[in-house]
Amino acid sequence: MTDNTTRLDHVVLWVHDPVASADFYEKVIGLRPVRVHEFTSGEAPFPSVRLNDETILDLMPHSIAEHMKMLPGAAESAGHPVNHICLALPGADFDTLHSRLQERTVPVSEFSYDSFGARGNATRSFYFRDPDGNVFEARHYD
């Protein structure tokens, strides 16, 4: 039986260097790269990183913006910021991510406590930016 409930499939992030971004997401955040080889060999227009079995982040190069014609004004969306993307992690993975970001001198915010999200109030959360300035929140509920 297929579960067809509504889910988040992907988020597209505008990035300057998709390969460097994929490397950041793999080595710092711990996400698995998808189609990086295909992108570097010219077989795919952009690489992605896998957030979980059902969700990916597409790493769209700014250079492709002029080809965005799926709806009026789409080309002008390149570089428009998303407020932030929130990653919910198990507590141990949350701590590991925080440590990896600090080891790589990626600035992180102070912890917040009991902030509301999709699963209720999170135990702790913090914010950081990727190399292209996209803002992420990391949180855990346990």
Coordinates of C-alpha atoms in Angstrom, one line a residue:
M1 CA 0.0 0.0 0.0
T2 CA 1.3 3.5 -0.9
D3 CA 1.0 6.3 1.6
N4 CA 0.0 9.3 -0.4
T5 CA -0.3 11.8 2.5
T6 CA 1.2 15.3 1.9
R7 CA 4.9 15.5 2.5
L8 CA 7.8 17.8 1.8
D9 CA 9.5 16.5 -1.3
H10 CA 12.3 19.0 -1.9
V11 CA 13.5 22.5 -1.3
V12 CA 15.6 24.4 -3.9
L13 CA 18.5 26.5 -2.6
W14 CA 20.3 29.0 -4.8
V15 CA 24.0 28.4 -4.4
H16 CA 27.2 29.8 -6.0
D17 CA 29.2 26.5 -6.1
P18 CA 26.9 23.4 -6.0
V19 CA 29.9 21.0 -5.6
A20 CA 31.2 23.0 -2.6
S21 CA 27.7 23.2 -1.2
A22 CA 27.2 19.4 -1.5
D23 CA 30.5 18.9 0.3
F24 CA 29.4 21.2 3.1
Y25 CA 26.1 19.4 3.5
E26 CA 27.8 16.0 3.5
K27 CA 30.8 16.8 5.7
V28 CA 29.3 19.3 8.1
I29 CA 25.6 18.4 8.3
G30 CA 25.9 14.7 7.5
L31 CA 23.6 14.6 4.5
R32 CA 24.2 12.2 1.6
P33 CA 25.0 13.8 -1.8
V34 CA 22.9 12.9 -4.8
R35 CA 23.9 13.4 -8.5
V36 CA 27.1 15.3 -7.8
H37 CA 29.0 13.1 -10.3
E38 CA 26.2 13.6 -12.8
F39 CA 26.4 17.3 -12.3
T40 CA 30.2 17.6 -12.6
S41 CA 30.0 15.5 -15.8
G42 CA 27.3 17.7 -17.3
E43 CA 24.6 15.0 -17.2
A44 CA 22.4 16.8 -14.5
P45 CA 21.6 20.5 -14.2
F46 CA 22.2 20.5 -10.4
P47 CA 23.1 18.1 -7.6
S48 CA 21.1 17.5 -4.4
V49 CA 21.6 16.2 -0.9
R50 CA 19.3 13.7 0.8
L51 CA 17.7 14.9 4.0
N52 CA 15.8 11.6 4.5
D53 CA 14.2 8.8 2.4
E54 CA 11.5 11.2 1.1
T55 CA 13.1 14.7 1.1
I56 CA 16.1 16.3 -0.7
L57 CA 17.6 19.8 -0.9
D58 CA 18.4 20.7 -4.5
L59 CA 21.5 22.9 -4.9
M60 CA 20.7 25.1 -7.8
P61 CA 23.5 27.2 -9.3
H62 CA 22.7 30.9 -9.8
S63 CA 23.8 30.5 -13.4
I64 CA 20.7 28.5 -14.2
A65 CA 18.3 31.3 -13.2
E66 CA 18.0 32.6 -16.7
H67 CA 16.5 29.3 -17.8
M68 CA 13.8 29.3 -15.1
K69 CA 10.6 29.6 -17.1
M70 CA 8.1 27.4 -15.2
L71 CA 6.1 30.4 -14.2
P72 CA 6.3 34.2 -14.9
G73 CA 9.0 35.8 -12.8
A74 CA 10.7 32.6 -11.9
A75 CA 14.1 33.8 -13.2
E76 CA 14.0 36.7 -10.8
S77 CA 13.7 34.4 -7.9
A78 CA 17.4 33.5 -8.0
G79 CA 19.0 34.7 -4.8
H80 CA 15.7 35.5 -3.1
P81 CA 16.1 34.4 0.5
V82 CA 14.0 31.8 2.2
N83 CA 13.7 32.9 5.9
H84 CA 15.1 29.5 7.1
I85 CA 14.8 25.8 6.8
C86 CA 14.5 23.7 10.0
L87 CA 16.1 20.3 10.4
A88 CA 14.7 18.2 13.2
L89 CA 17.3 15.7 14.5
P90 CA 17.6 13.1 17.3
G91 CA 19.3 14.6 20.3
A92 CA 22.6 12.9 19.8
D93 CA 22.8 14.0 16.1
F94 CA 21.8 17.6 17.2
D95 CA 24.8 17.6 19.5
T96 CA 27.1 16.2 16.8
L97 CA 26.0 18.8 14.3
H98 CA 26.6 21.6 16.8
S99 CA 30.1 20.3 17.5
R100 CA 30.9 19.9 13.8
L101 CA 29.8 23.4 13.0
Q102 CA 31.9 24.8 15.9
E103 CA 35.0 22.7 14.8
R104 CA 34.7 24.3 11.4
T105 CA 34.2 27.8 12.9
V106 CA 30.7 28.1 11.4
P107 CA 28.9 30.8 13.5
V108 CA 26.0 29.4 15.4
S109 CA 23.3 31.1 17.5
E110 CA 22.7 30.6 21.2
F111 CA 20.3 27.7 22.0
S112 CA 16.6 28.4 22.2
Y113 CA 14.4 26.2 24.3
D114 CA 10.8 25.1 23.9
S115 CA 10.3 26.7 20.5
F116 CA 7.2 25.6 18.6
G117 CA 7.4 23.4 15.5
A118 CA 5.7 20.7 13.5
R119 CA 6.0 18.2 16.4
G120 CA 5.2 20.6 19.2
N121 CA 7.8 22.3 21.4
A122 CA 11.4 21.5 20.7
T123 CA 13.8 20.7 23.6
R124 CA 16.6 22.9 22.0
S125 CA 17.3 24.6 18.8
F126 CA 20.0 26.9 17.2
Y127 CA 20.6 28.6 13.9
F128 CA 23.5 28.7 11.4
R129 CA 24.2 29.6 7.8
D130 CA 25.5 27.5 4.9
P131 CA 28.3 28.9 2.8
D132 CA 25.8 30.6 0.5
G133 CA 24.1 32.4 3.4
N134 CA 21.0 30.2 3.6
V135 CA 19.8 30.1 7.2
F136 CA 19.1 26.8 8.9
E137 CA 17.6 25.9 12.3
A138 CA 18.6 22.7 13.9
R139 CA 16.3 21.3 16.6
H140 CA 15.5 18.2 18.6
Y141 CA 12.3 17.1 20.3
D142 CA 13.6 14.4 22.7

